mmCIF file of C-alpha atoms in Angstrom:
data_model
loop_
_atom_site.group_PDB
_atom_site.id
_atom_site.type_symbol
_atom_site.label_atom_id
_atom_site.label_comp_id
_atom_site.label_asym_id
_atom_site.label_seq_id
_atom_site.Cartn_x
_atom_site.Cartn_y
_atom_site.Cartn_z
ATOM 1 C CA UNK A 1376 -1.449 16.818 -15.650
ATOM 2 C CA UNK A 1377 -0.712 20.279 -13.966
ATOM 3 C CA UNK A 1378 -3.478 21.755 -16.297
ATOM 4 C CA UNK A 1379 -5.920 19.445 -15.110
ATOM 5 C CA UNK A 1380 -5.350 19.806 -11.137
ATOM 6 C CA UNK A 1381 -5.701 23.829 -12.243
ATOM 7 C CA UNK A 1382 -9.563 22.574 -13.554
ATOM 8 C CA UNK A 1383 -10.120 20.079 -10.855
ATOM 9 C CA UNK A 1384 -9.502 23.626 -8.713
ATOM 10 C CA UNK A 1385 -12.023 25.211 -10.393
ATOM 11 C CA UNK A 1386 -14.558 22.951 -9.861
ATOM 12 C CA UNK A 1387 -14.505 22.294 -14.231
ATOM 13 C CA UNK A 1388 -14.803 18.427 -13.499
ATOM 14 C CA UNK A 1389 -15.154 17.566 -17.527
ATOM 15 C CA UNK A 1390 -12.094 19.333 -19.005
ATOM 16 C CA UNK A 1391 -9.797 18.172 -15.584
ATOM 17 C CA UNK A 1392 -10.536 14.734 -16.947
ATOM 18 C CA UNK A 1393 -9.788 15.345 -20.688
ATOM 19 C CA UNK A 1394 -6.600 16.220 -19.317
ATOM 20 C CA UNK A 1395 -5.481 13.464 -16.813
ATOM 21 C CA UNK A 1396 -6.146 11.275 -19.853
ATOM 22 C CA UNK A 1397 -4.277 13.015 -22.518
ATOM 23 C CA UNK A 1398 -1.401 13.031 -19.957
ATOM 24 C CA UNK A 1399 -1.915 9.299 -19.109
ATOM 25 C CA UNK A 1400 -2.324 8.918 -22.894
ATOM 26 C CA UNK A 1401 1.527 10.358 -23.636
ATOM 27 C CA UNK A 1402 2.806 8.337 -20.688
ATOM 28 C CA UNK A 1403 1.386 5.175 -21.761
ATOM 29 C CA UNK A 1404 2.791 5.608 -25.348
ATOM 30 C CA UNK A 1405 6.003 6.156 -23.790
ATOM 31 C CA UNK A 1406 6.050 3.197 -21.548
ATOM 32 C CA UNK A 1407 4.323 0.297 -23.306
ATOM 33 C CA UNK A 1408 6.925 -1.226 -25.063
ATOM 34 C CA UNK A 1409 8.946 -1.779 -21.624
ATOM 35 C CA UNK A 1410 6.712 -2.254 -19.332
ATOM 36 C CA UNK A 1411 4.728 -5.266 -22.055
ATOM 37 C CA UNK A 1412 8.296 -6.693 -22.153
ATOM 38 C CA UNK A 1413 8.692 -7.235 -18.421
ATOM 39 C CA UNK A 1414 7.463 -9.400 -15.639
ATOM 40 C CA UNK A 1415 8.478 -7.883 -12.396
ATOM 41 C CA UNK A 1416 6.795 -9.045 -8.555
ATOM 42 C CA UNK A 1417 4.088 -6.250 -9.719
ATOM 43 C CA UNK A 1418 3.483 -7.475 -12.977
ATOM 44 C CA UNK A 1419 -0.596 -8.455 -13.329
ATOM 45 C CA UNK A 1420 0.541 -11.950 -14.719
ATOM 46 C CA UNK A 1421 2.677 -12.160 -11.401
ATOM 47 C CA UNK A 1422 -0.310 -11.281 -9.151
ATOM 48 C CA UNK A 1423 -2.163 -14.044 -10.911
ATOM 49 C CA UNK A 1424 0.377 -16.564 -10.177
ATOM 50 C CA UNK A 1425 0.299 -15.416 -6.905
ATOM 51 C CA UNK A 1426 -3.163 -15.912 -6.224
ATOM 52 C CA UNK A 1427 -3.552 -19.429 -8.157
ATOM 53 C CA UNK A 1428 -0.429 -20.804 -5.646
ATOM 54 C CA UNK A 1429 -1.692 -19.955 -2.580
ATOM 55 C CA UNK A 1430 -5.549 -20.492 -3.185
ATOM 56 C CA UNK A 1431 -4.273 -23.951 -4.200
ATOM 57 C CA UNK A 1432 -2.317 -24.482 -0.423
ATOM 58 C CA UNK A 1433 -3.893 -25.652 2.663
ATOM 59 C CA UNK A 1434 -4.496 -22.891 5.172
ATOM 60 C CA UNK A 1435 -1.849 -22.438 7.884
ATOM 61 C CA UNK A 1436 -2.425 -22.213 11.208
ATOM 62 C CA UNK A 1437 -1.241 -19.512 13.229
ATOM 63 C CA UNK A 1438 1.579 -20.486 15.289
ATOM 64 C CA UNK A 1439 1.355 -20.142 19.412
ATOM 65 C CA UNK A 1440 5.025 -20.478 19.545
ATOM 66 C CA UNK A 1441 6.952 -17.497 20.692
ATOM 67 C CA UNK A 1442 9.566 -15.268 18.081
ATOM 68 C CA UNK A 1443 11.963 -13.536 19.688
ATOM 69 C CA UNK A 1444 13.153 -12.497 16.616
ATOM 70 C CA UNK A 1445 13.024 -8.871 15.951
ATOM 71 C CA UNK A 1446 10.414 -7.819 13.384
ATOM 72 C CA UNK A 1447 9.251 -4.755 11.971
ATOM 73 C CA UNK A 1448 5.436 -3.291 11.640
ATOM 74 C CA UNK A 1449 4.617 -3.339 8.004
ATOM 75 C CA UNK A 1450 2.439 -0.473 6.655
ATOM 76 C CA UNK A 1451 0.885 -1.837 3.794
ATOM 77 C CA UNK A 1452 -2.417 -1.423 1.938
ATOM 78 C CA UNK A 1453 -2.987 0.060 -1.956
ATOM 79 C CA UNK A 1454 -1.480 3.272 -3.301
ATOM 80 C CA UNK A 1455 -3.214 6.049 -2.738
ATOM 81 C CA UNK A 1456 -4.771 5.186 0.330
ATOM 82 C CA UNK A 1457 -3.643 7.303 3.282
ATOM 83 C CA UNK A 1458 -0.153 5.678 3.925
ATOM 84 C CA UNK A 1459 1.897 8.564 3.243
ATOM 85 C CA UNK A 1460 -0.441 10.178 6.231
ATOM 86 C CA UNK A 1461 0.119 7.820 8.358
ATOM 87 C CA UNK A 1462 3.728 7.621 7.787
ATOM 88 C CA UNK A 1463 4.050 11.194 9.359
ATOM 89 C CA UNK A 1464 1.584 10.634 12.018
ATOM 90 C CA UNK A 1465 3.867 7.446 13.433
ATOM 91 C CA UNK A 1466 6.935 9.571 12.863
ATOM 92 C CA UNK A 1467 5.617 11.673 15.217
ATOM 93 C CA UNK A 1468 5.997 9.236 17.795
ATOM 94 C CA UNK A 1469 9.021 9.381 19.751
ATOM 95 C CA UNK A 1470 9.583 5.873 19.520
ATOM 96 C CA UNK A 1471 8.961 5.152 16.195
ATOM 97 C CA UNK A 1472 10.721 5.605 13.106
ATOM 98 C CA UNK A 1473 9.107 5.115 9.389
ATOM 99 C CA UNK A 1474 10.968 3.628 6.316
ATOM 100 C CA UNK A 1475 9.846 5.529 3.468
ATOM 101 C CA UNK A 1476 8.649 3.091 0.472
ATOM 102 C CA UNK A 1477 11.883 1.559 -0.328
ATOM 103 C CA UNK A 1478 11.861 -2.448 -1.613
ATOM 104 C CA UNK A 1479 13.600 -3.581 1.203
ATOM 105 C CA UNK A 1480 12.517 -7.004 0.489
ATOM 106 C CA UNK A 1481 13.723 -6.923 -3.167
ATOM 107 C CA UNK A 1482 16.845 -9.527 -2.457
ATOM 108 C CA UNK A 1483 14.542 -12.049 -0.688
ATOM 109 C CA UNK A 1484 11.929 -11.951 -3.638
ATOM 110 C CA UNK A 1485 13.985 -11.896 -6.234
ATOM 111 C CA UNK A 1486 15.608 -15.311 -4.950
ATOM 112 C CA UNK A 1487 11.734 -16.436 -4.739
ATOM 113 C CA UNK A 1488 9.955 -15.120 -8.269
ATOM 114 C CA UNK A 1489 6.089 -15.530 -8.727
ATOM 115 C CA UNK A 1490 6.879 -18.667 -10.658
ATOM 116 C CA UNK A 1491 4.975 -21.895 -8.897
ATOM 117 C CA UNK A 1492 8.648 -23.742 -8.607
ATOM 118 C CA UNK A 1493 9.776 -20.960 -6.578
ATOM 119 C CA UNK A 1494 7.400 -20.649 -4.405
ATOM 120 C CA UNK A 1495 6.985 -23.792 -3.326
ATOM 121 C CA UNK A 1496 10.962 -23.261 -2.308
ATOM 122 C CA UNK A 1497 9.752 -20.112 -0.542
ATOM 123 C CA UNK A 1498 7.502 -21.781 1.202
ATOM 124 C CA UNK A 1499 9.897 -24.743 2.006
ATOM 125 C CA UNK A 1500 12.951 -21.825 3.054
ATOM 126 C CA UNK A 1501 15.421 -23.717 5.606
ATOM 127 C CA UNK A 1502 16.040 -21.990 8.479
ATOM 128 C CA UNK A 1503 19.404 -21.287 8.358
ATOM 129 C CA UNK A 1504 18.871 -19.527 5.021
ATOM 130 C CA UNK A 1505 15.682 -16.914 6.037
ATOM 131 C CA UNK A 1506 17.791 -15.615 8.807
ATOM 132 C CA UNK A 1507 20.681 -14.759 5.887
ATOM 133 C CA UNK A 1508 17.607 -12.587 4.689
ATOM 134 C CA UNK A 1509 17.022 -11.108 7.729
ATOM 135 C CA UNK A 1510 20.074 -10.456 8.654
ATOM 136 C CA UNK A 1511 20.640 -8.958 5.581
ATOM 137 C CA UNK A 1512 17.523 -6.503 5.926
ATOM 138 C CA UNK A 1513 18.629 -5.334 9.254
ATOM 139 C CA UNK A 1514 21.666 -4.465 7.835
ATOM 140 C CA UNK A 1515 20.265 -2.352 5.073
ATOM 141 C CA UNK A 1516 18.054 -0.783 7.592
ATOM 142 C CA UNK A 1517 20.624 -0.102 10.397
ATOM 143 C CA UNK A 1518 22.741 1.596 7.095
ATOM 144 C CA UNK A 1519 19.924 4.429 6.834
ATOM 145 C CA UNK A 1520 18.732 5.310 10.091
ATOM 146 C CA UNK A 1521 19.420 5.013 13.829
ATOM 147 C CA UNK A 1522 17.197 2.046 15.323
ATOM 148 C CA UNK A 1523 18.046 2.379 18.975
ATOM 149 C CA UNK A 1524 16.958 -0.419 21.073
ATOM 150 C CA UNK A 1525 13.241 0.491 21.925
ATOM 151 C CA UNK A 1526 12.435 2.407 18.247
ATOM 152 C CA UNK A 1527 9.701 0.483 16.564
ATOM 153 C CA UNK A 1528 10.480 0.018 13.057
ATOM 154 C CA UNK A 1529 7.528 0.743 10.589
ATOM 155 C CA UNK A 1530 8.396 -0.874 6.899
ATOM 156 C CA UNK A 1531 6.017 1.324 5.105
ATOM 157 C CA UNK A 1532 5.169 0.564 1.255
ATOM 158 C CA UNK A 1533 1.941 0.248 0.116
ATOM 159 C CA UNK A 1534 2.043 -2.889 -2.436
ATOM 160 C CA UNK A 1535 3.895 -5.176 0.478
ATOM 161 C CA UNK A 1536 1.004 -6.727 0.516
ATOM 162 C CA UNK A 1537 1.690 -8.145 -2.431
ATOM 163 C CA UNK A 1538 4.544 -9.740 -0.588
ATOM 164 C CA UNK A 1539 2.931 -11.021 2.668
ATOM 165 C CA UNK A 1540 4.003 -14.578 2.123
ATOM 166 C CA UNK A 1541 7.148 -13.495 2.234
ATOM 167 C CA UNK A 1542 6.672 -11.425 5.218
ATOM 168 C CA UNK A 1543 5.100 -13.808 6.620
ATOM 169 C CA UNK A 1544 7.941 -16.376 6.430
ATOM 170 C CA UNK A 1545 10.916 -13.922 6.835
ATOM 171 C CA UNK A 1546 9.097 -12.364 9.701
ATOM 172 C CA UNK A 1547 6.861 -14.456 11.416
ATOM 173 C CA UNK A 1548 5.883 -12.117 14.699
ATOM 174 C CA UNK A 1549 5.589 -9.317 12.355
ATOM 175 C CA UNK A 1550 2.867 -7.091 12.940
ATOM 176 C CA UNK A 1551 0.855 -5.886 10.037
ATOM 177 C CA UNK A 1552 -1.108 -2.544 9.674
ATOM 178 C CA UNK A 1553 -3.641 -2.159 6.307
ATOM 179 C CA UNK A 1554 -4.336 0.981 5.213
ATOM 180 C CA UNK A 1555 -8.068 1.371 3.573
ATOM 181 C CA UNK A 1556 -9.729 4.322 1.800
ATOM 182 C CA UNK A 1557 -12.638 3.723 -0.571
ATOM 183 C CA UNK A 1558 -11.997 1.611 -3.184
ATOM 184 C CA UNK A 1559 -13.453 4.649 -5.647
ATOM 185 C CA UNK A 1560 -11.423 7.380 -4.114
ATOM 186 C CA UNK A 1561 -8.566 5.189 -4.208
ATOM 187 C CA UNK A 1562 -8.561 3.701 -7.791
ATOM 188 C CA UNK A 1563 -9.875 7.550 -9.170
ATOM 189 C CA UNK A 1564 -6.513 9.023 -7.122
ATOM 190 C CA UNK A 1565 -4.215 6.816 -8.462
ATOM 191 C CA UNK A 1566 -5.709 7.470 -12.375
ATOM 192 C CA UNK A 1567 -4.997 11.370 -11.109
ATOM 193 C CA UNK A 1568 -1.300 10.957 -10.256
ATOM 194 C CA UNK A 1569 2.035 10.956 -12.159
ATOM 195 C CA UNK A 1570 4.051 8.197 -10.489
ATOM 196 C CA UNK A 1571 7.685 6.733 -11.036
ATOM 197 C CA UNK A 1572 7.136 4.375 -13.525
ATOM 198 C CA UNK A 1573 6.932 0.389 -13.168
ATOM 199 C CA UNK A 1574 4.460 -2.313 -13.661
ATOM 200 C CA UNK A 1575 1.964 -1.652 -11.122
ATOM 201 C CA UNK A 1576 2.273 2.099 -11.595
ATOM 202 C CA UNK A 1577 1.816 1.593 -15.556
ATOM 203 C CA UNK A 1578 -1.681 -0.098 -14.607
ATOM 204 C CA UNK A 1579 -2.992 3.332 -13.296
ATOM 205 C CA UNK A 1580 -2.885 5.029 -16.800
ATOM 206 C CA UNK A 1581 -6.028 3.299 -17.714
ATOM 207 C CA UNK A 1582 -9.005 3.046 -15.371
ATOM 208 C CA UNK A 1583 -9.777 -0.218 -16.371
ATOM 209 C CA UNK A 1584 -6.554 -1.675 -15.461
ATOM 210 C CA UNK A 1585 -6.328 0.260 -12.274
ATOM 211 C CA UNK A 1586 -9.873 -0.884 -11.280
ATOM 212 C CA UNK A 1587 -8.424 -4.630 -12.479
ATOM 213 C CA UNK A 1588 -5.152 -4.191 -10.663
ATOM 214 C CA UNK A 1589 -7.195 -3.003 -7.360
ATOM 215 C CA UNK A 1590 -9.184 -6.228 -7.638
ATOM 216 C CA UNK A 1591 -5.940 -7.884 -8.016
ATOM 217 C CA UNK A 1592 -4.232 -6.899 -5.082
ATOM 218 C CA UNK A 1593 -7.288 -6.735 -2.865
ATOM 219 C CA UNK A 1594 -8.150 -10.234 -3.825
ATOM 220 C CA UNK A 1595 -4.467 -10.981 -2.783
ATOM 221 C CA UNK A 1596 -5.153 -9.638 0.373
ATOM 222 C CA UNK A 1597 -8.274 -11.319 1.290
ATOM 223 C CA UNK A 1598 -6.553 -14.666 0.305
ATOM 224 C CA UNK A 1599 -3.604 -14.293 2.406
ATOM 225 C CA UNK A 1600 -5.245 -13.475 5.494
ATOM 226 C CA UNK A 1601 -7.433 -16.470 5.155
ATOM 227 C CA UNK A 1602 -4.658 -18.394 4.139
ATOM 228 C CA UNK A 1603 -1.543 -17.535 6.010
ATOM 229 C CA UNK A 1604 -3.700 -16.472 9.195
ATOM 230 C CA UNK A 1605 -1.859 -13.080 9.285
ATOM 231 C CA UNK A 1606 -3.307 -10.902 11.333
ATOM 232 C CA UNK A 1607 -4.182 -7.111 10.116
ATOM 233 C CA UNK A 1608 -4.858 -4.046 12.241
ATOM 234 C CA UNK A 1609 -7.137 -1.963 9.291
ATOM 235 C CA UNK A 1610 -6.912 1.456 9.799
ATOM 236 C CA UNK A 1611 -9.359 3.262 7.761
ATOM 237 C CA UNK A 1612 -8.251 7.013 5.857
ATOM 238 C CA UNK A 1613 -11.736 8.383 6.685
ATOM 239 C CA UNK A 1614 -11.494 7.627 10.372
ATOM 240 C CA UNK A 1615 -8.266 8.879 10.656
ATOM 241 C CA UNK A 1616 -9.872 12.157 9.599
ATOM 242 C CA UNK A 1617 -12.862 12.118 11.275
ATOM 243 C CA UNK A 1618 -11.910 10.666 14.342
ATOM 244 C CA UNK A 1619 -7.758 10.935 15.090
ATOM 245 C CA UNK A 1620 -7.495 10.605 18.370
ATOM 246 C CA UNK A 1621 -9.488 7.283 18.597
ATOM 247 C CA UNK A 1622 -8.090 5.904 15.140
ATOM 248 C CA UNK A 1623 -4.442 6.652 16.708
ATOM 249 C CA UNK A 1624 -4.943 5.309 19.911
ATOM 250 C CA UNK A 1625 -6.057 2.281 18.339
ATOM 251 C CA UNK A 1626 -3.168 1.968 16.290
ATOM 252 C CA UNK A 1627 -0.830 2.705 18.984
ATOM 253 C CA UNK A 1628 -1.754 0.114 21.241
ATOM 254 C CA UNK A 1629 -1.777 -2.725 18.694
ATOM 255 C CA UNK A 1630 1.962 -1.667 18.676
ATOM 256 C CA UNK A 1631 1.977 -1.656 22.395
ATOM 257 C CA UNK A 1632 3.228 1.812 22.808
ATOM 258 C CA UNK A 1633 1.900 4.685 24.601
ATOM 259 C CA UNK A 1634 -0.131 7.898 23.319
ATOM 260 C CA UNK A 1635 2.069 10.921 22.573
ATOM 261 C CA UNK A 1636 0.074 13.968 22.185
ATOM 262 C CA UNK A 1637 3.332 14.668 19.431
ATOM 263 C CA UNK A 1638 1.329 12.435 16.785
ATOM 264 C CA UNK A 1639 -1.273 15.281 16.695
ATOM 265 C CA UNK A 1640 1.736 17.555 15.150
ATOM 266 C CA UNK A 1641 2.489 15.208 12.472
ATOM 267 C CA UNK A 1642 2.200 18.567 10.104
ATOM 268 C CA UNK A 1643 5.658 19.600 11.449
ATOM 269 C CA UNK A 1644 7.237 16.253 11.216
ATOM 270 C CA UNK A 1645 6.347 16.257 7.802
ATOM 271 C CA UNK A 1646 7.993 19.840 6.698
ATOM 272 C CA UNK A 1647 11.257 18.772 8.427
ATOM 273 C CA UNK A 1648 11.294 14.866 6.254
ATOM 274 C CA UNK A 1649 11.601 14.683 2.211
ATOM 275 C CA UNK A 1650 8.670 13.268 1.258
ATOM 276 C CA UNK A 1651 9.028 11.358 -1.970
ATOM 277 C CA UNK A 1652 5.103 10.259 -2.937
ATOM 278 C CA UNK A 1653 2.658 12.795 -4.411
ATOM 279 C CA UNK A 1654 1.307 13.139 -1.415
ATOM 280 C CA UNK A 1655 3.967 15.480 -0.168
ATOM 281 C CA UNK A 1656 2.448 18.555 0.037
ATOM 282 C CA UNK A 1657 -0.842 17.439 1.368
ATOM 283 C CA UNK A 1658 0.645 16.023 4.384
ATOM 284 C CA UNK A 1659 1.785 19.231 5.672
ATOM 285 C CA UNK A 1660 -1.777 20.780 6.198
ATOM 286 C CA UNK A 1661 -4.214 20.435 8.917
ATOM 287 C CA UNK A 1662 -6.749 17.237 8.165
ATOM 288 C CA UNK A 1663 -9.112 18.088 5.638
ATOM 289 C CA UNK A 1664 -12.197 15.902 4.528
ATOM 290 C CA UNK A 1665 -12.365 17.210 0.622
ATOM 291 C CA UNK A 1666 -10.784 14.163 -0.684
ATOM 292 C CA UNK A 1667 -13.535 11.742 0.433
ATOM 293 C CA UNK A 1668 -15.970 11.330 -2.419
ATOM 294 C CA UNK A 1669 -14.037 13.144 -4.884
ATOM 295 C CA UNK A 1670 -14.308 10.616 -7.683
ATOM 296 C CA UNK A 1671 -17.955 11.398 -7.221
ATOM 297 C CA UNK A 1672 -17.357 14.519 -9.277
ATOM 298 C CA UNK A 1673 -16.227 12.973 -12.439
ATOM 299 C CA UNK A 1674 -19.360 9.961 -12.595
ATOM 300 C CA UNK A 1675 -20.427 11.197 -15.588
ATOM 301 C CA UNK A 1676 -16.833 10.409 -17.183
ATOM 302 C CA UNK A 1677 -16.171 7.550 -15.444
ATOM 303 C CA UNK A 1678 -18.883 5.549 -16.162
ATOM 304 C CA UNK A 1679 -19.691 1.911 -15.628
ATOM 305 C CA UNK A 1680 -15.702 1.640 -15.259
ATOM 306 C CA UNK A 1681 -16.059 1.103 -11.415
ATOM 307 C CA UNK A 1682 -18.616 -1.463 -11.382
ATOM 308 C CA UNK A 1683 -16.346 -4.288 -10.577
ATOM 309 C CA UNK A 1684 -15.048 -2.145 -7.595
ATOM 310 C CA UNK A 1685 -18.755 -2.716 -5.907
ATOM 311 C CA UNK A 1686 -18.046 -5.944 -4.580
ATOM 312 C CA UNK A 1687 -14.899 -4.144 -2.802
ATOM 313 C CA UNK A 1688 -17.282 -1.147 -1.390
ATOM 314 C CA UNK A 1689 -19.060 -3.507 0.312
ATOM 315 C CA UNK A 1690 -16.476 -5.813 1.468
ATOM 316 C CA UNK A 1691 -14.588 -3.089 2.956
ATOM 317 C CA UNK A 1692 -18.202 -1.924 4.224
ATOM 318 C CA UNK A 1693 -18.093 1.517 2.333
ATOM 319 C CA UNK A 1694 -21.739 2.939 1.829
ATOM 320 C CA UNK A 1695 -22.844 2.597 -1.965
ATOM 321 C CA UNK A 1696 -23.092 5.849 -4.049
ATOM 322 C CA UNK A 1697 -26.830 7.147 -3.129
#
């Protein structure tokens, strides 16, 4: 993997991938076994029964009625799509603070597994039992960083939107902010990267199961909002870097807070915070536009292996390659 960033430097697009697939190729070896044997939230087979449950569900209509319940902003979108940038932008407001892609959610969903039965209870929750949840969420939050009264808190892991049902019933009023970035860049980036390991990183080893899982989750995605009427600010990775201020301000005022010329110094946030996502390092430099269109450099290799992504470039309105 290190070998093949060294040739992606040196503009030797053929051998970089060789590489990042030998390196997938040992990692998949490695993993098969246990991640075949499991069926976790992220698990493709759970995303399917997912999908078929709430396709199946009458649409629900947004409710009027006011929640004074406090909720937190969830940063959501698809690995590899400018979240980790955005993390240390927001951080950079005074009166925000980020929660760096932890499963904060994992008690609620593990009472409620992608299994149709337990949905349906999900979906059916009393009361008195989704404020247990919530209550117990707060308290896992309050135990790693100081809320204050006026912070805004920004839940930020990028396959929560897997999970948007269950935001949507733990946190009703919750306010939900979608990271985009070009379905090619995005599914080539993730194929590039050496993740943790679990079930939805496993699927990036191969680019036909990333490209599969990326339909999977975006499909997700376009269901819920339909479905559960949840409302989405979409905040695009090229517009961020292109156009900050505008993108920011936009952002900002869906959260009804005010513009901090600090967000513009999000580089300095970001040396002072341990980053743990690949992205680390690239966060601490000045905006840079090289990563749009990279996977253009490796068409040759990739093939007709992002041909189911087209119906994605133009649903997300991304211009087809010329």
């Amino acid at each position: 993997g290190l070998l093949a960033q060294a040739q992606q430097g040196l503009g030797n697009y053929s051998q970089a991938f060789e590489l990042y697939q030998r390196a997938n190729d040992v990692l998949f070896e490695t993993h098969a076994g246990t991640m075949h044997s499991l069926r976790s939230m992220y698990a493709p087979e759970s995303l399917q029964t997912l999908h078929d449950f709430f396709a199946e569900r009458s649409p629900i209509e947004q409710s009027n009625t006011r929640n004074d319940q406090k909720s937190p902003v969830f940063l959501v979108g698809f690995p590899r799509s400018g979240t980790t940038l955005l993390d240390q932008i927001l951080s950079s407001h005074s009166q925000i603070v980020v929660l760096e892609e932890k499963e904060n959610l994992e008690d609620f969903y593990m009472r409620f597994p992608a299994t149709p039965e337990r949905l349906a209870e999900l979906m059916s929750c009393p009361a008195e039992q989704l404020q247990g949840y919530r209550d117990t969420y707060w308290r896992r939050i309050e135990d790693e960083v100081d809320l204050g009264d006026d912070r805004v808190v920004v839940d930020k892991l990028p396959l929560n939107t897997i999970l948007l049902p269950y935001i949507r019933q733990l946190f009703p009023a919750a306010k939900i902010v979608f990271a985009l970035r070009d379905p090619r860049d995005v599914v080539f980036s993730c194929f590039q990267q050496r993740f943790g390991m679990n079930q939805a990183m496993f699927q990036f080893l191969k680019l036909e199961t990333a490209v599969s899982y990326y339909d999977q989750v975006m499909s997700l995605a376009r269901l819920y909002k339909d479905q559960l009427s949840i409302p989405m600010h979409l905040i695009r990775y090229e517009s961020v870097i292109n156009d900050f201020d505008t993108q920011l301000k936009g952002i900002l005022e869906f959260l009804g807070l005010p513009w901090e010329d600090g967000v513009r110094d999000y580089q300095s946030t970001a040396r002072k915070r341990r980053i743990s996502t690949p992205s680390a390092q690239d966060v601490t430099r000045p905006l840079y536009a090289t990563s749009i269109g990279k996977w253009q450099h490796y068409r040759q290799q990739i093939g007709d292996h992002f041909e189911p992504l087209q119906k994605w470039v133009e649903y997300w309105g991304y211009a087809s390659p010329k």
